[in-house]
Short mmCIF file of C-alpha atoms and ligand atoms in Angstrom, two decimals:
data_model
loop_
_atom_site.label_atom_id
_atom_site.label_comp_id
_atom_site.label_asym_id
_atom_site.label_seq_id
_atom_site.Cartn_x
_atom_site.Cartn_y
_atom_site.Cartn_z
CA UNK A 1 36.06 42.19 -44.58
CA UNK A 2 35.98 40.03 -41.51
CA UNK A 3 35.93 36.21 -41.03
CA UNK A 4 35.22 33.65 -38.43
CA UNK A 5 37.85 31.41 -36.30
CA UNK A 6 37.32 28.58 -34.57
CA UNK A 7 39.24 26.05 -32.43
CA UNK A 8 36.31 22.95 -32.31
CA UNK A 9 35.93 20.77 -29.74
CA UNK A 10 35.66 22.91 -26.55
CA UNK A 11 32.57 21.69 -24.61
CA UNK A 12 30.16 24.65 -24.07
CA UNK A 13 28.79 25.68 -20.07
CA UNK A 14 27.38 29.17 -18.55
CA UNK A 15 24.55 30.76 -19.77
CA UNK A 16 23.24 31.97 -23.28
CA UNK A 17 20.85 34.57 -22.95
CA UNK A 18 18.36 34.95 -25.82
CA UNK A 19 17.96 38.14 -27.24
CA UNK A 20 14.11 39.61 -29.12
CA UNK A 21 12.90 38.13 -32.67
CA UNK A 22 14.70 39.60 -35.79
CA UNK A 23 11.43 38.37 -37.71
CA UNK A 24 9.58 40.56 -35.07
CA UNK A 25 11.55 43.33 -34.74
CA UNK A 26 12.01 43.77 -38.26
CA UNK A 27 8.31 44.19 -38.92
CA UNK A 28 7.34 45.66 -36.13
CA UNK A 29 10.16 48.85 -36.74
CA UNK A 30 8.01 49.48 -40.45
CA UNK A 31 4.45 49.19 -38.17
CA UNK A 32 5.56 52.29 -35.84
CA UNK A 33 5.43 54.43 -38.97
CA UNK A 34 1.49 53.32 -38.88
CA UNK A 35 1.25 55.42 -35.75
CA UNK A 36 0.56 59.10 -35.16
CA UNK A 37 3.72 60.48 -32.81
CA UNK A 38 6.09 58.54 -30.61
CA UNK A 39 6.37 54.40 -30.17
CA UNK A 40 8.51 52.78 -28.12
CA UNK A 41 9.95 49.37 -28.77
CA UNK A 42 11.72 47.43 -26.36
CA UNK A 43 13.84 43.98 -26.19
CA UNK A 44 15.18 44.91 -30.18
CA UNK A 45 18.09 42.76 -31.52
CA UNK A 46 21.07 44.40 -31.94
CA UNK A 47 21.72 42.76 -35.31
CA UNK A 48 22.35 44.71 -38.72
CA UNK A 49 18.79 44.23 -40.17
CA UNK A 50 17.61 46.41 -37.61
CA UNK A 51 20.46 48.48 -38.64
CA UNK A 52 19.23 48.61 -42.42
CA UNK A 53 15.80 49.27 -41.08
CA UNK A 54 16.73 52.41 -39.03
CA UNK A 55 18.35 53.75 -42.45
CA UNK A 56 15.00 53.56 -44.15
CA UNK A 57 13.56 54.86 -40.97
CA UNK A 58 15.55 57.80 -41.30
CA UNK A 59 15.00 58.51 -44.99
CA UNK A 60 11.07 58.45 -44.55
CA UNK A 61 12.36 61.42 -41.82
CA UNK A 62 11.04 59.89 -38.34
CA UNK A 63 13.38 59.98 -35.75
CA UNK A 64 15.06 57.77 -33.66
CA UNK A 65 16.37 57.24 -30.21
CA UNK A 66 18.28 54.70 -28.97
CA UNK A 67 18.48 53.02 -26.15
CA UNK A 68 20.71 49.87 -25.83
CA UNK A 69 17.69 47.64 -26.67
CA UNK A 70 15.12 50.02 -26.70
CA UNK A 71 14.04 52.82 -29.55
CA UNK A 72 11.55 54.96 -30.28
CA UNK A 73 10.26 56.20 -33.31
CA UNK A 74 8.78 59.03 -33.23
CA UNK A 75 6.52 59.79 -36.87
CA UNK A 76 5.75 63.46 -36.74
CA UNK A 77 7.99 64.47 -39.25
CA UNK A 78 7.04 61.55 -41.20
CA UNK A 79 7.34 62.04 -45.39
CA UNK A 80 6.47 59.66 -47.95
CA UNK A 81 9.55 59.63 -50.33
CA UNK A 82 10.56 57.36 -52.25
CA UNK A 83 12.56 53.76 -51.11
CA UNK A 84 15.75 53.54 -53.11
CA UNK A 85 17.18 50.33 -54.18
CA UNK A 86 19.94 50.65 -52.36
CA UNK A 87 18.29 50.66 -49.27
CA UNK A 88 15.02 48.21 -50.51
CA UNK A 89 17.88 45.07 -50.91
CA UNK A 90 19.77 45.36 -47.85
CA UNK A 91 17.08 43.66 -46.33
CA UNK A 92 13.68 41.12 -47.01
CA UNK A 93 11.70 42.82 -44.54
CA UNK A 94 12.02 46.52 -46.38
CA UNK A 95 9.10 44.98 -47.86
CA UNK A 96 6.92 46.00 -44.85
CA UNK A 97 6.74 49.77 -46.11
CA UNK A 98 5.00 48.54 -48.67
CA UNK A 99 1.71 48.18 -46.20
CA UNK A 100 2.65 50.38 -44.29
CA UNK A 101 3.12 53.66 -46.14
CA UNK A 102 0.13 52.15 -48.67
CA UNK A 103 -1.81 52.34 -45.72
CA UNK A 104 -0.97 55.77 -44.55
CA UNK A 105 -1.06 57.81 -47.54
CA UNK A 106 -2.30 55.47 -50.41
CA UNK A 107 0.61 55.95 -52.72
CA UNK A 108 4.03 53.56 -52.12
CA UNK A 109 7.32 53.73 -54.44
CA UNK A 110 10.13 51.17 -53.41
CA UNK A 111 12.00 48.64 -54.97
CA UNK A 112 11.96 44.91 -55.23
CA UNK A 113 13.31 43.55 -51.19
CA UNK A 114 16.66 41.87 -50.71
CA UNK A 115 16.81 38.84 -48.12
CA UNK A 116 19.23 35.68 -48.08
CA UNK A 117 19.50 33.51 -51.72
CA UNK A 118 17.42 30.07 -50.44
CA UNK A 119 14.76 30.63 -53.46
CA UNK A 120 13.19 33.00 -55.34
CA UNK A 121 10.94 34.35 -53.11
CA UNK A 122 8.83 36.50 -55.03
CA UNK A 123 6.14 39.05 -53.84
CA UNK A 124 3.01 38.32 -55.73
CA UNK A 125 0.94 37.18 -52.38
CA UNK A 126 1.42 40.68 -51.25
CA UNK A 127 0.58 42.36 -53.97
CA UNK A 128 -2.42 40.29 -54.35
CA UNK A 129 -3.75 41.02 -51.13
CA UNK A 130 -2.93 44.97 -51.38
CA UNK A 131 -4.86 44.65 -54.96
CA UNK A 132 -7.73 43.13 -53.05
CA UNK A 133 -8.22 46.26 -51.12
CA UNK A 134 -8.10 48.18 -54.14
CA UNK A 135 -4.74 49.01 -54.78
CA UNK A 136 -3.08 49.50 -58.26
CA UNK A 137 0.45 47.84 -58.53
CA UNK A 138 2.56 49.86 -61.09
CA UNK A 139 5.95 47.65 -61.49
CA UNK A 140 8.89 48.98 -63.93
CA UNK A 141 11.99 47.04 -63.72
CA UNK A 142 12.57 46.43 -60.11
CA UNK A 143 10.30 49.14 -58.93
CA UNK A 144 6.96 49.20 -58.17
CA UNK A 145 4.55 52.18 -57.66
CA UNK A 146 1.21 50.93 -55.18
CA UNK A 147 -1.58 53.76 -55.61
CA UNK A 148 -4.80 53.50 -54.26
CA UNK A 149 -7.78 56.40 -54.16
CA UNK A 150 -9.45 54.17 -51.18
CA UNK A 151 -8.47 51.24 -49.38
CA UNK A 152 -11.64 49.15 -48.64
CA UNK A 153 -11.77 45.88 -46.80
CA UNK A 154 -11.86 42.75 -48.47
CA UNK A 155 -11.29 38.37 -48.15
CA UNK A 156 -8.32 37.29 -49.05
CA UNK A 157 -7.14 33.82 -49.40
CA UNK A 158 -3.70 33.50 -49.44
CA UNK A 159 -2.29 30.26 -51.71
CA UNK A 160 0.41 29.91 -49.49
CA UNK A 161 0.41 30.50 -45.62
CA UNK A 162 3.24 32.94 -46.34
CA UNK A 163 4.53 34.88 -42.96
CA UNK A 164 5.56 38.20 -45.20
CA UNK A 165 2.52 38.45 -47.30
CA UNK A 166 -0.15 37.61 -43.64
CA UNK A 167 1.75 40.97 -41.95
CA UNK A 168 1.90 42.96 -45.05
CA UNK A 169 -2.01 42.70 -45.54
CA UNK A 170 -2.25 43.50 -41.83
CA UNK A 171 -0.72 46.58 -42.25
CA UNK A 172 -2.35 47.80 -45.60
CA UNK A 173 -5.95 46.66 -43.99
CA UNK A 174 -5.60 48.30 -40.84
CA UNK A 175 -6.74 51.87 -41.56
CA UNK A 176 -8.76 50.41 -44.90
CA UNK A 177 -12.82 51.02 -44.59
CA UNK A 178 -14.51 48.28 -43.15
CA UNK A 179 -13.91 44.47 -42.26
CA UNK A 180 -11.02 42.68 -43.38
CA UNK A 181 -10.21 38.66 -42.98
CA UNK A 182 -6.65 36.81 -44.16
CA UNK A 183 -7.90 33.41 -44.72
CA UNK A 184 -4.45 30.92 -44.65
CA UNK A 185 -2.82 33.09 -42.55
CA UNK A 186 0.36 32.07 -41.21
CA UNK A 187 0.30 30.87 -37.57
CA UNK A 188 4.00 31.73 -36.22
CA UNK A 189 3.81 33.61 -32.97
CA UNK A 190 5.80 36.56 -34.22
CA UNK A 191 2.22 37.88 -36.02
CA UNK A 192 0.96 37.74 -32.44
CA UNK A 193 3.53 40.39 -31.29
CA UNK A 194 2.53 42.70 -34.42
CA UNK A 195 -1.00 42.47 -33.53
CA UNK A 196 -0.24 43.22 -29.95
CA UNK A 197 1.50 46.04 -30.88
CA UNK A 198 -1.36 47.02 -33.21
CA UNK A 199 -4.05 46.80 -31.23
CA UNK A 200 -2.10 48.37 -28.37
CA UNK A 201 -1.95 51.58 -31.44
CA UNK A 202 -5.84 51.53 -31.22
CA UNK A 203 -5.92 48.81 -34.11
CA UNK A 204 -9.20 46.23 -33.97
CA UNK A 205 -7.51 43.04 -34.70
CA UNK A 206 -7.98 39.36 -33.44
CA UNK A 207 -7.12 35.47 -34.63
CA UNK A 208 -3.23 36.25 -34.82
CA UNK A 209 -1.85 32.78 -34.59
CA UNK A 210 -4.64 31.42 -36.16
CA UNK A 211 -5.25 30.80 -39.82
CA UNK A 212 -7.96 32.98 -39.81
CA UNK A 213 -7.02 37.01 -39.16
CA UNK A 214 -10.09 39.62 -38.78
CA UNK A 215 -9.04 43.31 -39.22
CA UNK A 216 -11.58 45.43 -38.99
CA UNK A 217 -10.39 49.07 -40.24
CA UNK A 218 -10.13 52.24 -37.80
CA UNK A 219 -9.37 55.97 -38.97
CA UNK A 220 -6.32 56.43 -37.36
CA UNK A 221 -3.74 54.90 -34.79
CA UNK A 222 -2.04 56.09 -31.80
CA UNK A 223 1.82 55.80 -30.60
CA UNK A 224 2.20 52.52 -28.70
CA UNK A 225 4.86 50.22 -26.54
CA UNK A 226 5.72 46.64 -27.29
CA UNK A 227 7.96 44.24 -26.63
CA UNK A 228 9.58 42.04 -28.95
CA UNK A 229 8.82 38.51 -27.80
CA UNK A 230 12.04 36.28 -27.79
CA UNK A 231 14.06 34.87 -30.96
CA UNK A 232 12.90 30.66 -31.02
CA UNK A 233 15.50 30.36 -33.71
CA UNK A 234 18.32 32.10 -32.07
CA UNK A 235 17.35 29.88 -29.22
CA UNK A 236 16.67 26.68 -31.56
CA UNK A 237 20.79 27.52 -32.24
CA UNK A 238 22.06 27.49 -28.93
CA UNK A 239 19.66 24.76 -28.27
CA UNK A 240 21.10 22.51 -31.17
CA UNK A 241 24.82 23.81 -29.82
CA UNK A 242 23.91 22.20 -26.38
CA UNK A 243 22.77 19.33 -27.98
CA UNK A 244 26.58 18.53 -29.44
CA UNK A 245 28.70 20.49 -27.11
CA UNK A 246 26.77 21.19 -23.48
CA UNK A 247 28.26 20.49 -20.43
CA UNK A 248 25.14 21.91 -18.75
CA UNK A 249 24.62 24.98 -20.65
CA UNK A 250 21.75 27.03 -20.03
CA UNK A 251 19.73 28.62 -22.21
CA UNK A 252 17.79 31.73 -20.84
CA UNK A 253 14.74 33.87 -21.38
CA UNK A 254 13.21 31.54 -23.92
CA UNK A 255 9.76 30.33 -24.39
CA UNK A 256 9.86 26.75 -24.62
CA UNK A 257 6.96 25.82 -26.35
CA UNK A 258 7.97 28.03 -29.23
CA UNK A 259 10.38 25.41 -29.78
CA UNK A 260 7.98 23.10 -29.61
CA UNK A 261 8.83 21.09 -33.13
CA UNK A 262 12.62 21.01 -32.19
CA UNK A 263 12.11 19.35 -28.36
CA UNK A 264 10.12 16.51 -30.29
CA UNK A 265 13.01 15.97 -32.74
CA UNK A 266 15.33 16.25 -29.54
CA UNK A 267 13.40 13.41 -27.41
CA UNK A 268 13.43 11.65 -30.89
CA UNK A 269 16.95 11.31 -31.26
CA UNK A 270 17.80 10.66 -27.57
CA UNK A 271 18.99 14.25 -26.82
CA UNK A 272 19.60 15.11 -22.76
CA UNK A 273 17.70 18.13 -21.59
CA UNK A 274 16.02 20.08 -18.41
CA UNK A 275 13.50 22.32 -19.37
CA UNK A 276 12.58 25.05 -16.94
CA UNK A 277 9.41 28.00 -17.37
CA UNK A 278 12.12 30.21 -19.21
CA UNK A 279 15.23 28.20 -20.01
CA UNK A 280 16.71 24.96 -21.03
CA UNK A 281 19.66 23.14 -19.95
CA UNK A 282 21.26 21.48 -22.49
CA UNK A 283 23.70 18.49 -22.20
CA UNK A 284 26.00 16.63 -24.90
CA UNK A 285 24.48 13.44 -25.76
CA UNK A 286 26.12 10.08 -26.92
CA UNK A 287 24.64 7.71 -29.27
CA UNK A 288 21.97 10.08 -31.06
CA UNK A 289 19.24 8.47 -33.22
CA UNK A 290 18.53 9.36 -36.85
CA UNK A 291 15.40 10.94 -37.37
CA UNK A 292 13.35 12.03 -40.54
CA UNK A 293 12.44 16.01 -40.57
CA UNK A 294 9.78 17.64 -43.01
CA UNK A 295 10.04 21.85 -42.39
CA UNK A 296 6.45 23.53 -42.15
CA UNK A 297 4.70 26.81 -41.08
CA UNK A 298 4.73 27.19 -37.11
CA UNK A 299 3.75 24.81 -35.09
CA UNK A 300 5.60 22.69 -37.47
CA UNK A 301 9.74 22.57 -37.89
CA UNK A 302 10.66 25.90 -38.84
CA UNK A 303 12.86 25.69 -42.16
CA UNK A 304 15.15 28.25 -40.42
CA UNK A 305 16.42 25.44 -38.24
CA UNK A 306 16.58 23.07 -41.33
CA UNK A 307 20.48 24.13 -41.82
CA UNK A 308 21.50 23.83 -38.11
CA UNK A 309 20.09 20.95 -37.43
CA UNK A 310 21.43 19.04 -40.41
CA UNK A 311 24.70 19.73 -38.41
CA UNK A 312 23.20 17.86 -35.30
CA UNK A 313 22.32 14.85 -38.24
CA UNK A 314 25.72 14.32 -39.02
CA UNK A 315 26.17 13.20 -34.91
CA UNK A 316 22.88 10.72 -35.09
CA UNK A 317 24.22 7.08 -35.67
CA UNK A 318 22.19 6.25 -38.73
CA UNK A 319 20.63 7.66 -42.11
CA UNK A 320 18.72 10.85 -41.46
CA UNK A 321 16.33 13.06 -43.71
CA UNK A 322 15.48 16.59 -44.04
CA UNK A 323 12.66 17.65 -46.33
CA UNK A 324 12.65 21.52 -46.87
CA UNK A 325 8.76 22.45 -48.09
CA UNK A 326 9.11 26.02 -47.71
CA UNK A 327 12.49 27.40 -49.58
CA UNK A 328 13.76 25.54 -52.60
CA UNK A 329 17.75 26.16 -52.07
CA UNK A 330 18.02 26.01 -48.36
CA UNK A 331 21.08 24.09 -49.37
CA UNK A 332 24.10 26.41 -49.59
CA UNK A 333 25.97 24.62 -46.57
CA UNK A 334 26.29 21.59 -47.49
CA UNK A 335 29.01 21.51 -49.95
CA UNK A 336 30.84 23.13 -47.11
CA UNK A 337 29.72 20.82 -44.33
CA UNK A 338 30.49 17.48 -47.27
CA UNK A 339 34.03 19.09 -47.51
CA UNK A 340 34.23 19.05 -43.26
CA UNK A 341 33.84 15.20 -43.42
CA UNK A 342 29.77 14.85 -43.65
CA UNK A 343 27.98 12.62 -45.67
CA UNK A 344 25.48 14.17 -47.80
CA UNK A 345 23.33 12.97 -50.56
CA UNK A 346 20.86 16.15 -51.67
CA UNK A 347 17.73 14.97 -53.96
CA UNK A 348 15.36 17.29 -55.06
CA UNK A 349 14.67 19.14 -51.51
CA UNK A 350 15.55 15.97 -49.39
CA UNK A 351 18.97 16.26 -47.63
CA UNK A 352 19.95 12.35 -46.56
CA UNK A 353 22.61 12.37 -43.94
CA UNK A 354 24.55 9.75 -42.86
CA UNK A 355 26.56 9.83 -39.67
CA UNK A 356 27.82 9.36 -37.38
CA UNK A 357 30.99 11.50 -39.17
CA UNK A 358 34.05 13.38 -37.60
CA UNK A 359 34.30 16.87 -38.99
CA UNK A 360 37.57 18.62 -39.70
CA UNK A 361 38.26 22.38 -39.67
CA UNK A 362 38.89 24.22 -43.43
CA UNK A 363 37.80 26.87 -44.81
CA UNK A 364 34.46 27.77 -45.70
CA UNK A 365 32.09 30.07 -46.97
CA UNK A 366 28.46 31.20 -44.96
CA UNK A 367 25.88 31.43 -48.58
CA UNK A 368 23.30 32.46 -46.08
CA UNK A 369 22.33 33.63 -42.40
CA UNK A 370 20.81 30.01 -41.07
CA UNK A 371 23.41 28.60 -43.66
CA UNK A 372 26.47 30.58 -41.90
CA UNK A 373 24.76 29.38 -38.28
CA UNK A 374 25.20 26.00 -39.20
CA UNK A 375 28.66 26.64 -40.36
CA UNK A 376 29.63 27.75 -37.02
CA UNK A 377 28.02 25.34 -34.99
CA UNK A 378 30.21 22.71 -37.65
CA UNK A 379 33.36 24.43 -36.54
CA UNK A 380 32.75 24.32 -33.24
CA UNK A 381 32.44 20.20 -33.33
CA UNK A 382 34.77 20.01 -35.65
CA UNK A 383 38.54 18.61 -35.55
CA UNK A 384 41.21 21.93 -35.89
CA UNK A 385 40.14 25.30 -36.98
CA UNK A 386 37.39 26.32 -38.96
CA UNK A 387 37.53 29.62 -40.86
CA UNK A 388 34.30 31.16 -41.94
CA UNK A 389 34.42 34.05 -44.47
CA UNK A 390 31.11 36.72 -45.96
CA UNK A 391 29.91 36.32 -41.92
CA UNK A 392 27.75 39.69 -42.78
CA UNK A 393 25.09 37.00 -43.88
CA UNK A 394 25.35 35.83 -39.86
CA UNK A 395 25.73 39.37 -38.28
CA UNK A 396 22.15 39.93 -40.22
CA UNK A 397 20.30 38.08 -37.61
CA UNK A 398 22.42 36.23 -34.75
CA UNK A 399 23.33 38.96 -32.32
CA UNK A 400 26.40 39.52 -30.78
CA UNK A 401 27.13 36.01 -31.53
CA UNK A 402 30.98 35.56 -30.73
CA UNK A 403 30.34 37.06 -27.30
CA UNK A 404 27.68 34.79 -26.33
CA UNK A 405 29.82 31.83 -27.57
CA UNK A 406 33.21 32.93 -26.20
CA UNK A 407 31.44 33.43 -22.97
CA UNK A 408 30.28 30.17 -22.47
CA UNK A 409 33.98 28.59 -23.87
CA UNK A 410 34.09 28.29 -27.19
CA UNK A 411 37.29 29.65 -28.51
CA UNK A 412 35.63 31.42 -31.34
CA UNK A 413 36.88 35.16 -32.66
CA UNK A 414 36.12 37.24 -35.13
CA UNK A 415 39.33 39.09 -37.46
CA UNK A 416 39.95 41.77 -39.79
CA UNK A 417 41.11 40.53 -43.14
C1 UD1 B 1 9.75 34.94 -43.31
C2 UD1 B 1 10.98 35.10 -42.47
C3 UD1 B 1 11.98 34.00 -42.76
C4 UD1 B 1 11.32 32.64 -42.60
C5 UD1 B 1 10.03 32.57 -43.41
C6 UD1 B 1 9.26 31.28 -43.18
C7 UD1 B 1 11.06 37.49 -42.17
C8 UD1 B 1 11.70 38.77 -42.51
N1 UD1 B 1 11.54 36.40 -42.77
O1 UD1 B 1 10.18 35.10 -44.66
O2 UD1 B 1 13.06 34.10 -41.83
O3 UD1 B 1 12.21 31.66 -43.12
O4 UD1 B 1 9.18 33.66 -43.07
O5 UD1 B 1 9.02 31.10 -41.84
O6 UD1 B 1 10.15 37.43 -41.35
N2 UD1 B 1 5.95 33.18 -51.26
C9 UD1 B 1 5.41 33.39 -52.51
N3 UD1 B 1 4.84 34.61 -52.76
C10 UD1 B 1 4.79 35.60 -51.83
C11 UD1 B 1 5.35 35.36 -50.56
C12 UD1 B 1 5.93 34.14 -50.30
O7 UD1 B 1 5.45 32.52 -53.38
O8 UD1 B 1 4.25 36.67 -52.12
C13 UD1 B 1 6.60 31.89 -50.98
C14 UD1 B 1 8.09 32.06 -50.73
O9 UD1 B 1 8.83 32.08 -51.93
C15 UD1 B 1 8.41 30.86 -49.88
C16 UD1 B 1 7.15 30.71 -49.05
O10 UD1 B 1 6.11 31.38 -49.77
O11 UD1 B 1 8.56 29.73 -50.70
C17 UD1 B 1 7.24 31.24 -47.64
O12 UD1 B 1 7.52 32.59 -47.67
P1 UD1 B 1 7.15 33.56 -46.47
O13 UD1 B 1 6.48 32.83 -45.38
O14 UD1 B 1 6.47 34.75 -47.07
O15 UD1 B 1 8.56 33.98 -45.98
P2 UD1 B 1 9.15 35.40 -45.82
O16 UD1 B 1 8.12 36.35 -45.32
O17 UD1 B 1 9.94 35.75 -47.04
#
């Protein structure tokens, strides 16, 4: 077991370079299995999702060659076994071989997905969608069995724009007879880059990043190259971390209007910034305003910023509000954060936070990956040191995440225990 240390307080300058999207790269991994032969997939995260994913990878026999940041799959060998549960919960976004392998070879067997504890999160959207195109859902315990003698186009109306359940029927449509359309799709821009890398595999998609998706179905698809387009929540981190701590720290190879929501919270509260075509330049700011936050589907704020910037909150001179809409217990933190010195009052899904309030180092507990990122980013504003333990829940999506911080001056380090 390993655990975080930090020594708070250290202002924060260099550069921050932003790696590619875990919530791309984790579904577009599963969507090279679509293809006949060899993709290529550039600009991956080295983060231990992508990790879990290669493990699955591996069991469905494709194999894979590594890079530094770039793989490729290569699906010759490809063999539809079935997903054990071992592998199915290391991860949310095993779910993905659900479409993908129903679209291949009609029959699926894998186990309920694992995926951080901020709700229940079930998978009926998905299922509904695959059942739309004719699919037969089989569940026994935690395993389910998707069989299907002919996958035929269909509309589907999701109840919920959910970001899972829009990809998943992209995948299980794309090879299905016919046309296809996902009405309340989700919007966020990491669908673009799987339909990019779709059509670029001979796919005929188009309205990714629109609530309306049309798929119409082709017989087969080629190996392609993509690249994964670049994390706005890793960079929504940093961004936040500049916000308490920059003494012009850069953050690089971002693009800015996916972090559209957060710059208008920024101005909001008073929060000094440069923006460039690729980076920001982020500056500790005195005297920040309390604002009122409500989480949404992109373009709105992303609820996996909710946690970090509630850290940010407890700086603004004033009563602030978070409304989460999309997760019901995207609250794990705060007990921790309360016991640093914050002042929290949680009702219902409405965090109120009244600052401005000195933090003091202890030690704490990450109950979550954005959870565990706001942790740190509390330790590093924070009075003394600030131990963070069950930092796998970080590793899972923030990569190489001391480095980057040690190397702009934050005396942060990771330790055996
Ligand atoms: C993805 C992201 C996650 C992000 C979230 C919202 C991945 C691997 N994870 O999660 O980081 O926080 O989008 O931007 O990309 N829901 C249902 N039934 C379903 C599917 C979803 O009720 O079949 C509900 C969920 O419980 C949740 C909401 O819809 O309340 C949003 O879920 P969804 O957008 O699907 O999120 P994930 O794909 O799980």
């Amino acid at each position: 077991m390993e655990r975080i240390i930090i020594e708070g307080g250290y202002p924060l300058k260099g550069t921050i370079t932003i790696g590619g999207a875990k919530n791309s790269a984790v579904a577009l991994i599963p969507a090279s299995l679509l293809a006949d032969g060899v993709s290529t997939i550039s600009n991956v995260p080295n983060i231990t999702d992508r990790d879990a994913l290669f493990d699955i990878v591996k069991l469905l026999n494709c194999d894979i060659e590594q890079d530094g940041k770039v793989i490729k799959i290569d699906t010759t060998n490809l063999k539809n076994t079935l997903i054990t549960q071992e592998l199915s919960v290391r991860l949310r976004a095993s779910y993905y071989f659900m479409g993908v392998l129903l679209s291949k070879y009609k029959h699926v067997e894998i186990y309920f997905p694992g995926g951080c504890n901020i709700g229940s999160r079930p998978i009926d959207l998905h299922l509904k969608g695959f059942k739309a195109l004719g699919t037969k859902v089989t569940k026994r315990g935690h395993k389910y069995t998707l069989d299907a003698e002919h996958l035929k186009g269909a509309e589907i109306t999701l109840d919920f724009a959910s970001v899972g359940a829009t990809i998943n029927i992209m995948y299980a449509a794309v090879m299905a007879e016919g046309r296809t359309i996902i009405h309340n799709a989700a919007k966020e821009v990491e669908i673009i880059n799987i339909m990019d890398f779709l059509n670029k595999m001979g796919a005929k998609i188009s309205g990714a990043g629109t609530d309306t998706i049309t798929i119409d179905g082709v017989s087969k698809l080629h190996g392609a190259e993509i690249e994964v387009i670049p994390d706005r929540i890793e960079s929504g981190t940093y961004i936040l971390m500049g916000a308490l701590l920059g003494d012009n720290l850069k953050i690089e190879g971002i693009i800015p209007e996916h972090n559209g929501s957060l710059f208008a919270k920024l101005d909001a509260m008073g929060v000094k910034y440069t923006l460039g075509s690729n980076y920001a330049i982020m500056n500790k700011s005195e005297n920040l305003k309390p604002v009122e936050i409500v989480t949404e589907g992109y373009p709105g704020f992303p609820t996996d910023l909710n946690q970090p910037m509630s850290v940010l909150l407890t700086q603004a001179e004033g009563v602030s509000k978070i409304t989460e809409t999309i997760y019901e217990n995207r609250i794990g933190h705060y007990p921790h954060l309360i016991n640093m010195g914050a002042k929290v009052e949680i009702n219902d899904r409405t965090a109120t936070i009244k600052g401005k309030t000195e933090l003091v180092g202890t030690k704490i507990n990450a109950t979550d990956l954005r959870g565990g990122a706001a942790l740190i980013l509390a330790g590093l504003i924070a009075k003394g040191t600030t131990s963070i333990y069950d930092i796998d829940y970080i590793l899972r999506g923030y990569e190489n995440i001391i480095h980057k911080l040690s190397n702009v001056g934050a005396k942060i380090k990771i330790e055996e225990i």
